[in-house]
Tab-separated table of C-alpha atoms and ligand atoms in Angstrom:
chain	number	residue	atom	x	y	z
A	27	UNK	CA	78.993	236.426	74.325
A	28	UNK	CA	76.506	234.254	76.552
A	29	UNK	CA	73.450	236.152	77.704
A	30	UNK	CA	73.996	235.937	81.337
A	31	UNK	CA	76.951	238.037	80.745
A	32	UNK	CA	76.013	240.457	78.490
A	33	UNK	CA	76.464	243.923	79.306
A	34	UNK	CA	72.911	244.762	79.557
A	35	UNK	CA	71.880	241.830	81.978
A	36	UNK	CA	74.704	242.559	84.180
A	37	UNK	CA	73.904	246.202	84.401
A	38	UNK	CA	70.316	245.609	84.945
A	39	UNK	CA	71.677	243.192	87.851
A	40	UNK	CA	73.473	246.306	88.852
A	41	UNK	CA	77.206	245.889	88.379
A	42	UNK	CA	79.467	248.188	87.152
A	43	UNK	CA	80.237	248.008	83.601
A	44	UNK	CA	82.846	249.382	81.252
A	45	UNK	CA	80.305	251.050	78.561
A	46	UNK	CA	76.724	252.099	78.779
A	47	UNK	CA	74.662	249.612	76.996
A	48	UNK	CA	71.481	251.118	74.835
A	49	UNK	CA	68.310	249.673	73.176
A	50	UNK	CA	65.280	251.460	72.354
A	51	UNK	CA	61.311	251.140	73.147
A	52	UNK	CA	59.784	250.505	69.945
A	53	UNK	CA	63.044	249.945	67.774
A	54	UNK	CA	61.119	247.372	65.658
A	55	UNK	CA	58.410	250.225	64.694
A	56	UNK	CA	57.483	251.993	61.590
A	57	UNK	CA	60.799	254.022	61.005
A	58	UNK	CA	62.561	251.076	59.765
A	59	UNK	CA	62.442	250.055	56.111
A	60	UNK	CA	62.224	246.422	56.650
A	61	UNK	CA	59.570	246.753	58.988
A	62	UNK	CA	57.758	249.247	56.330
A	63	UNK	CA	58.052	246.588	53.755
A	64	UNK	CA	57.173	243.481	55.754
A	65	UNK	CA	54.055	245.484	57.232
A	66	UNK	CA	53.232	246.653	53.936
A	67	UNK	CA	52.009	242.838	53.354
A	68	UNK	CA	50.430	242.011	56.610
A	69	UNK	CA	48.090	243.105	59.169
A	70	UNK	CA	49.667	244.037	62.557
A	71	UNK	CA	47.918	241.816	64.675
A	72	UNK	CA	48.666	238.896	61.844
A	73	UNK	CA	52.614	239.941	62.010
A	74	UNK	CA	52.436	239.424	65.864
A	75	UNK	CA	51.305	236.063	65.050
A	76	UNK	CA	53.687	234.749	62.734
A	77	UNK	CA	56.706	233.937	64.595
A	78	UNK	CA	59.475	233.970	61.954
A	79	UNK	CA	58.429	237.352	60.373
A	80	UNK	CA	57.914	238.597	64.109
A	81	UNK	CA	61.457	237.502	64.567
A	82	UNK	CA	62.785	239.077	61.740
A	83	UNK	CA	61.215	242.640	62.366
A	84	UNK	CA	62.311	241.980	66.040
A	85	UNK	CA	66.034	241.697	65.020
A	86	UNK	CA	66.220	244.330	62.624
A	87	UNK	CA	67.292	247.099	65.002
A	88	UNK	CA	69.987	244.966	66.083
A	89	UNK	CA	71.163	244.650	62.162
A	90	UNK	CA	70.349	248.366	61.297
A	91	UNK	CA	71.620	249.851	64.706
A	92	UNK	CA	73.920	247.395	66.780
A	93	UNK	CA	72.154	247.969	70.012
A	94	UNK	CA	72.671	245.917	72.923
A	95	UNK	CA	69.283	244.002	73.322
A	96	UNK	CA	66.355	243.169	71.156
A	97	UNK	CA	62.741	243.689	72.333
A	98	UNK	CA	60.343	241.055	71.053
A	99	UNK	CA	57.970	242.198	68.679
A	100	UNK	CA	54.581	242.086	70.040
A	101	UNK	CA	51.773	244.429	71.614
A	102	UNK	CA	50.852	244.747	74.930
A	103	UNK	CA	47.174	244.183	73.914
A	104	UNK	CA	47.952	240.609	73.126
A	105	UNK	CA	46.764	238.967	76.218
A	106	UNK	CA	43.764	241.154	76.380
A	107	UNK	CA	42.571	239.356	73.067
A	108	UNK	CA	43.297	236.079	74.871
A	109	UNK	CA	41.002	237.007	77.661
A	110	UNK	CA	38.295	237.196	75.401
A	111	UNK	CA	38.373	241.143	74.038
A	112	UNK	CA	38.380	241.682	70.163
A	113	UNK	CA	41.370	243.759	69.464
A	114	UNK	CA	41.978	245.356	66.062
A	115	UNK	CA	44.675	247.834	65.174
A	116	UNK	CA	43.324	250.542	62.961
A	117	UNK	CA	45.210	253.694	61.643
A	118	UNK	CA	44.652	255.494	64.659
A	119	UNK	CA	45.975	252.923	66.907
A	120	UNK	CA	44.183	249.700	68.804
A	121	UNK	CA	40.438	249.370	68.903
A	122	UNK	CA	38.362	247.075	70.723
A	123	UNK	CA	35.208	246.428	68.893
A	124	UNK	CA	33.150	245.189	71.981
A	125	UNK	CA	34.830	247.242	74.947
A	126	UNK	CA	33.853	246.157	78.786
A	127	UNK	CA	30.739	247.892	79.866
A	128	UNK	CA	29.444	246.267	83.040
A	129	UNK	CA	30.399	243.665	85.718
A	130	UNK	CA	28.924	240.425	83.692
A	131	UNK	CA	31.538	241.455	80.941
A	132	UNK	CA	34.519	241.758	83.291
A	133	UNK	CA	32.992	238.699	84.835
A	134	UNK	CA	32.970	236.540	81.858
A	135	UNK	CA	37.038	237.401	81.072
A	136	UNK	CA	38.884	234.430	80.952
A	137	UNK	CA	42.264	234.092	82.611
A	138	UNK	CA	43.970	232.528	79.725
A	139	UNK	CA	46.616	230.022	80.009
A	140	UNK	CA	49.501	231.539	78.044
A	141	UNK	CA	50.971	228.774	76.124
A	142	UNK	CA	47.516	227.686	74.822
A	143	UNK	CA	46.286	230.992	73.939
A	144	UNK	CA	49.295	233.216	73.239
A	145	UNK	CA	51.782	230.495	72.077
A	146	UNK	CA	53.133	232.424	69.153
A	147	UNK	CA	54.828	235.065	71.539
A	148	UNK	CA	56.640	232.243	73.060
A	149	UNK	CA	57.359	231.084	69.070
A	150	UNK	CA	58.574	234.577	68.580
A	151	UNK	CA	60.852	234.523	71.671
A	152	UNK	CA	62.212	231.414	70.711
A	153	UNK	CA	62.915	232.473	66.816
A	154	UNK	CA	64.457	235.561	67.854
A	155	UNK	CA	67.073	233.471	70.275
A	156	UNK	CA	67.485	231.361	66.890
A	157	UNK	CA	68.739	234.451	65.061
A	158	UNK	CA	70.715	236.602	67.572
A	159	UNK	CA	72.232	233.345	68.874
A	160	UNK	CA	73.295	234.554	72.453
A	161	UNK	CA	74.921	237.460	70.863
A	162	UNK	CA	72.582	239.989	72.828
A	163	UNK	CA	69.629	239.595	75.750
A	164	UNK	CA	65.908	239.182	74.678
A	165	UNK	CA	63.817	241.225	76.295
A	166	UNK	CA	60.042	239.950	76.846
A	167	UNK	CA	56.912	242.492	78.095
A	168	UNK	CA	53.561	242.921	78.955
A	169	UNK	CA	51.538	246.032	79.823
A	170	UNK	CA	50.476	246.822	83.353
A	171	UNK	CA	46.943	246.295	84.638
A	172	UNK	CA	45.750	249.895	84.645
A	173	UNK	CA	47.171	250.725	80.950
A	174	UNK	CA	45.561	247.486	79.757
A	175	UNK	CA	42.567	248.364	81.674
A	176	UNK	CA	42.406	251.932	79.933
A	177	UNK	CA	42.252	250.035	76.412
A	178	UNK	CA	39.632	247.324	77.588
A	179	UNK	CA	37.334	249.806	78.943
A	180	UNK	CA	37.523	252.771	76.659
A	181	UNK	CA	37.448	250.662	73.224
A	182	UNK	CA	39.460	253.238	71.271
A	183	UNK	CA	42.633	255.116	71.826
A	184	UNK	CA	41.838	258.435	73.765
A	185	UNK	CA	43.748	261.126	75.403
A	186	UNK	CA	41.836	260.955	78.501
A	187	UNK	CA	40.838	257.158	79.206
A	188	UNK	CA	37.515	258.642	80.798
A	189	UNK	CA	35.896	255.390	80.967
A	190	UNK	CA	38.394	253.917	83.336
A	191	UNK	CA	39.081	257.046	84.860
A	192	UNK	CA	35.319	257.407	85.947
A	193	UNK	CA	35.261	253.907	87.123
A	194	UNK	CA	37.703	254.398	89.804
A	195	UNK	CA	35.158	256.435	91.602
A	196	UNK	CA	31.970	255.042	90.038
A	197	UNK	CA	32.569	251.335	90.643
A	198	UNK	CA	35.965	250.864	92.052
A	199	UNK	CA	35.258	247.031	93.126
A	200	UNK	CA	34.402	246.193	89.472
A	201	UNK	CA	37.673	248.025	87.900
A	202	UNK	CA	39.636	246.064	90.710
A	203	UNK	CA	37.720	242.960	89.779
A	204	UNK	CA	39.063	243.479	85.920
A	205	UNK	CA	42.750	244.585	87.291
A	206	UNK	CA	43.021	241.368	89.472
A	207	UNK	CA	42.203	239.165	86.350
A	208	UNK	CA	44.509	241.201	84.058
A	209	UNK	CA	47.438	240.880	86.905
A	210	UNK	CA	46.942	237.192	87.090
A	211	UNK	CA	46.863	236.746	83.257
A	212	UNK	CA	49.988	239.267	83.211
A	213	UNK	CA	52.084	237.039	85.623
A	214	UNK	CA	51.279	233.923	83.897
A	215	UNK	CA	52.219	235.296	80.613
A	216	UNK	CA	55.529	236.852	81.259
A	217	UNK	CA	56.308	233.810	83.359
A	218	UNK	CA	55.714	232.153	79.991
A	219	UNK	CA	57.938	234.273	78.463
A	220	UNK	CA	61.009	233.707	80.767
A	221	UNK	CA	60.164	229.878	80.191
A	222	UNK	CA	60.394	230.325	76.528
A	223	UNK	CA	63.957	232.183	76.837
A	224	UNK	CA	63.240	235.908	77.699
A	225	UNK	CA	66.423	237.288	79.396
A	226	UNK	CA	64.663	240.172	80.823
A	227	UNK	CA	61.203	241.710	81.337
A	228	UNK	CA	60.033	244.945	80.984
A	229	UNK	CA	56.213	245.854	82.200
A	230	UNK	CA	54.743	249.139	80.554
A	231	UNK	CA	52.292	251.418	82.478
A	232	UNK	CA	52.148	253.937	79.800
A	233	UNK	CA	48.912	255.839	81.185
A	234	UNK	CA	49.840	255.491	84.884
A	235	UNK	CA	50.794	259.123	84.972
A	236	UNK	CA	47.188	260.333	84.544
A	237	UNK	CA	45.865	259.102	87.646
A	238	UNK	CA	45.224	261.315	90.814
A	239	UNK	CA	47.611	260.642	93.214
A	240	UNK	CA	45.830	258.507	95.509
A	241	UNK	CA	44.359	256.655	92.422
A	242	UNK	CA	47.823	256.362	91.324
A	243	UNK	CA	48.710	254.183	94.456
A	244	UNK	CA	45.671	252.526	94.600
A	245	UNK	CA	45.402	251.405	90.544
A	246	UNK	CA	48.870	251.799	89.166
A	247	UNK	CA	51.389	251.147	91.547
A	248	UNK	CA	49.574	248.729	93.582
A	249	UNK	CA	48.990	246.307	90.474
A	250	UNK	CA	52.878	246.982	89.222
A	251	UNK	CA	53.890	245.798	92.782
A	252	UNK	CA	51.684	242.379	92.517
A	253	UNK	CA	53.309	241.797	88.980
A	254	UNK	CA	56.518	242.274	90.046
A	255	UNK	CA	56.159	240.135	93.193
A	256	UNK	CA	54.442	237.685	91.132
A	257	UNK	CA	57.836	237.529	88.892
A	258	UNK	CA	60.020	237.043	92.114
A	259	UNK	CA	62.384	234.388	91.709
A	260	UNK	CA	61.678	233.936	88.151
A	261	UNK	CA	65.699	234.389	87.281
A	262	UNK	CA	65.693	237.328	85.129
A	263	UNK	CA	65.791	241.173	85.532
A	264	UNK	CA	62.484	243.141	85.924
A	265	UNK	CA	62.269	246.689	84.282
A	266	UNK	CA	59.172	248.602	85.336
A	267	UNK	CA	58.430	251.497	83.196
A	268	UNK	CA	55.421	253.823	84.400
A	269	UNK	CA	55.040	256.669	82.002
A	270	UNK	CA	54.341	260.178	83.471
A	271	UNK	CA	55.085	259.355	87.030
A	272	UNK	CA	57.557	262.129	87.879
A	273	UNK	CA	55.541	263.178	91.015
A	274	UNK	CA	55.330	259.792	92.313
A	275	UNK	CA	59.228	258.943	92.144
A	276	UNK	CA	59.388	258.362	95.749
A	277	UNK	CA	56.602	255.849	96.153
A	278	UNK	CA	57.851	253.906	92.928
A	279	UNK	CA	61.476	253.890	94.961
A	280	UNK	CA	59.902	252.571	98.098
A	281	UNK	CA	58.180	249.759	96.287
A	282	UNK	CA	61.282	248.933	94.017
A	283	UNK	CA	63.438	248.582	97.266
A	284	UNK	CA	60.832	246.467	98.727
A	285	UNK	CA	60.341	244.154	96.244
A	286	UNK	CA	63.794	244.106	94.943
A	287	UNK	CA	62.695	245.325	91.358
A	288	UNK	CA	65.995	245.211	88.991
A	289	UNK	CA	65.437	248.183	86.820
A	290	UNK	CA	63.519	251.227	86.464
A	291	UNK	CA	62.770	253.065	83.016
A	292	UNK	CA	62.395	256.889	82.999
A	293	UNK	CA	60.418	258.882	80.787
A	294	UNK	CA	61.964	261.991	79.304
A	295	UNK	CA	59.789	264.271	81.762
A	296	UNK	CA	62.188	263.000	84.840
A	297	UNK	CA	65.279	265.457	85.513
A	298	UNK	CA	68.151	262.496	85.784
A	299	UNK	CA	69.270	264.347	88.960
A	300	UNK	CA	65.973	263.945	90.387
A	301	UNK	CA	66.015	260.216	89.615
A	302	UNK	CA	69.407	259.315	90.741
A	303	UNK	CA	69.011	261.268	94.473
A	304	UNK	CA	65.659	259.267	94.663
A	305	UNK	CA	66.829	255.633	93.351
A	306	UNK	CA	70.277	255.878	94.159
A	307	UNK	CA	72.243	252.861	92.673
A	308	UNK	CA	70.001	250.409	94.057
A	309	UNK	CA	68.366	249.298	90.696
A	310	UNK	CA	69.338	250.300	87.090
A	311	UNK	CA	68.095	253.047	85.257
A	312	UNK	CA	66.988	253.216	82.028
A	313	UNK	CA	66.702	256.413	79.956
A	314	UNK	CA	65.454	258.841	79.172
A	315	UNK	CA	66.487	261.197	75.790
A	316	UNK	CA	63.257	262.765	74.464
A	317	UNK	CA	62.178	260.417	71.407
A	318	UNK	CA	61.489	264.103	69.855
A	319	UNK	CA	65.229	264.643	70.131
A	320	UNK	CA	66.132	262.673	67.424
A	321	UNK	CA	65.074	265.006	65.086
A	322	UNK	CA	67.690	267.955	66.138
A	323	UNK	CA	70.646	268.094	63.953
A	324	UNK	CA	73.302	265.676	64.371
A	325	UNK	CA	75.684	268.007	66.126
A	326	UNK	CA	73.207	269.014	68.403
A	327	UNK	CA	71.634	265.346	69.018
A	328	UNK	CA	75.518	264.112	69.888
A	329	UNK	CA	75.641	266.909	72.494
A	330	UNK	CA	72.548	265.942	74.049
A	331	UNK	CA	73.376	262.378	74.146
A	332	UNK	CA	76.727	263.221	76.027
A	333	UNK	CA	75.140	265.469	78.508
A	334	UNK	CA	72.490	262.341	79.119
A	335	UNK	CA	75.612	260.278	79.676
A	336	UNK	CA	77.426	262.784	81.848
A	337	UNK	CA	74.047	263.192	83.970
A	338	UNK	CA	73.967	259.580	84.566
A	339	UNK	CA	77.747	259.188	84.877
A	340	UNK	CA	78.888	257.346	88.385
A	341	UNK	CA	75.669	255.383	88.487
A	342	UNK	CA	76.480	251.862	87.980
A	343	UNK	CA	73.790	250.614	86.063
A	344	UNK	CA	72.752	253.096	83.611
A	345	UNK	CA	71.211	251.809	80.355
A	346	UNK	CA	70.812	254.186	77.343
A	347	UNK	CA	67.232	254.523	76.434
A	348	UNK	CA	64.531	256.952	75.098
A	349	UNK	CA	61.922	258.326	77.321
A	350	UNK	CA	59.265	256.843	75.251
A	351	UNK	CA	58.835	254.961	71.826
A	352	UNK	CA	60.775	256.114	68.658
A	353	UNK	CA	58.231	258.185	66.560
A	354	UNK	CA	57.387	256.811	63.125
A	355	UNK	CA	59.344	259.709	60.976
A	356	UNK	CA	62.610	259.426	63.018
A	357	UNK	CA	65.440	259.347	60.292
A	358	UNK	CA	67.535	256.051	60.700
A	359	UNK	CA	70.507	257.890	60.523
A	360	UNK	CA	69.769	259.824	63.548
A	361	UNK	CA	68.983	256.875	65.515
A	362	UNK	CA	72.685	255.558	64.375
A	363	UNK	CA	73.948	258.492	65.547
A	364	UNK	CA	73.046	257.829	69.053
A	365	UNK	CA	74.335	254.596	69.151
A	366	UNK	CA	77.626	255.791	67.740
A	367	UNK	CA	78.162	258.649	69.992
A	368	UNK	CA	77.226	256.139	72.951
A	369	UNK	CA	79.862	254.000	71.948
A	370	UNK	CA	82.464	256.508	71.228
A	371	UNK	CA	81.822	258.558	74.246
A	372	UNK	CA	81.687	255.706	76.835
B	23	LIG	O1	59.857	248.128	70.173
B	23	LIG	C1	59.202	247.523	69.723
B	23	LIG	O2	58.556	247.407	68.374
B	23	LIG	C2	58.322	246.501	70.518
B	23	LIG	C3	57.154	246.024	70.297
B	23	LIG	C4	56.167	247.171	70.948
B	23	LIG	C5	54.992	247.438	70.162
B	23	LIG	N1	54.047	247.868	71.033
B	23	LIG	C6	54.819	247.366	68.912
B	23	LIG	C7	54.126	248.217	68.073
B	23	LIG	C8	55.905	247.447	72.397
B	23	LIG	C9	56.671	246.959	73.225
B	23	LIG	C10	54.572	247.932	72.400
B	23	LIG	C11	53.808	248.460	73.401
B	23	LIG	C12	52.812	249.274	73.981
B	23	LIG	N2	51.637	249.053	72.756
B	23	LIG	C13	52.541	249.726	74.622
B	23	LIG	C14	53.455	250.591	75.822
B	23	LIG	C15	54.537	251.161	75.303
B	23	LIG	C16	54.175	252.436	75.011
B	23	LIG	O3	54.487	252.854	73.948
B	23	LIG	O4	53.622	253.214	75.846
B	23	LIG	C17	51.351	250.568	74.135
B	23	LIG	C18	50.530	251.936	75.063
B	23	LIG	C19	50.781	250.086	73.217
B	23	LIG	C20	49.429	250.183	72.392
B	23	LIG	C21	49.773	250.647	71.118
B	23	LIG	N3	50.153	249.616	70.141
B	23	LIG	C22	49.538	251.798	70.505
B	23	LIG	C23	48.896	253.103	71.304
B	23	LIG	C24	49.746	251.593	68.980
B	23	LIG	C25	49.615	252.677	68.109
B	23	LIG	C26	50.102	254.009	67.999
B	23	LIG	C27	51.720	254.019	68.130
B	23	LIG	O5	52.575	254.479	69.230
B	23	LIG	O6	52.327	253.231	67.498
B	23	LIG	C28	50.110	250.431	69.102
B	23	LIG	C29	50.809	249.913	67.638
B	23	LIG	C30	52.014	249.488	67.619
B	23	LIG	N4	52.559	248.454	68.318
B	23	LIG	C31	53.040	249.550	66.597
B	23	LIG	C32	54.229	248.907	66.824
B	23	LIG	C33	55.286	248.838	66.018
B	23	LIG	C34	52.437	250.349	65.162
B	23	LIG	C35	51.706	249.437	64.298
B	23	LIG	C36	52.088	249.655	62.994
B	23	LIG	O7	51.228	250.649	62.688
B	23	LIG	O8	52.957	249.270	62.251
């Protein structure tokens, strides 16, 4: 199957397909034995920067789960490091030893050349292609400016990202400067991924949903739009995922229609009926089983998978996915049961 004709890409291009394709976020994550083995011997960022190993963990889900797409193994924080921030992955998640504290620090950030500074990501894409041989599409990704700003300003994992939240009101011009620099960086970074062979691109705004309704438009949606527009004509489908944005679906749909974004990822908080009413069939919809549902009994889990497939039946471009990333202690057999149920039911 060539990439262009693969089920996922046709679905993302909004054409009716015979069965529902499936892939997962964080599929190459901590729940898989091969990943655990490789990670046991190497630091997380080092793994991101070692293309052969990163390609190996990228394709493990294809081998173990037989999903319909491979997402490259990397992290959304990789371009921040290229901009000049020191990024570390500790046990509690990503940290910056020197988070941005003032305008001068923002001004000092570079807009890096993606190939020069993050060429290893492009090497991962090429190495993944070498392994999947056109069998399934390869998905590249980046973080959206709001989510990346949260990490760059806070410096450590947080429930509230108070530093970024506060800046919205305290020094919005500085925040806009930061977000513009990140947006330019992300556009160039994603275009380089297409150049290297990515067959689809996903933009993650994981913390977009924590914003007030006005701030959501100004700081999350506006910059997602800029990036989607910057990718217009790049030749591969664009997937937009803003987590926690259930209250903003109309605004997102308006933007998606105006810009022609090919696909939207839905988190598990969004009722499918609501998403179907608001988005209609103008874009592919990806989602949205709760990652926690993978801890249900097999019978219950299979039933939930069928319910979700039924909910999206009639939509010409449903891509089965979780509402968010797979949780580390998830039993592999349960993930396999999900894929199996999708295949036998559709
Ligand atoms: O499916 C995949 O494995 C693709 C690769 C991928 C990772 N991170 C690998 C990873 C992708 C697409 C991401 C995106 C990412 N990273 C997001 C956006 C998506 C989302 O989850 O909302 C965010 C917010 C991050 C930042 C990040 N990276 C956090 C908060 C953490 C620690 C906590 C967690 O959820 O795992 C990471 C580390 C990380 N990124 C791991 C993996 C496999 C775990 C690292 C490890 O301990 O081995």
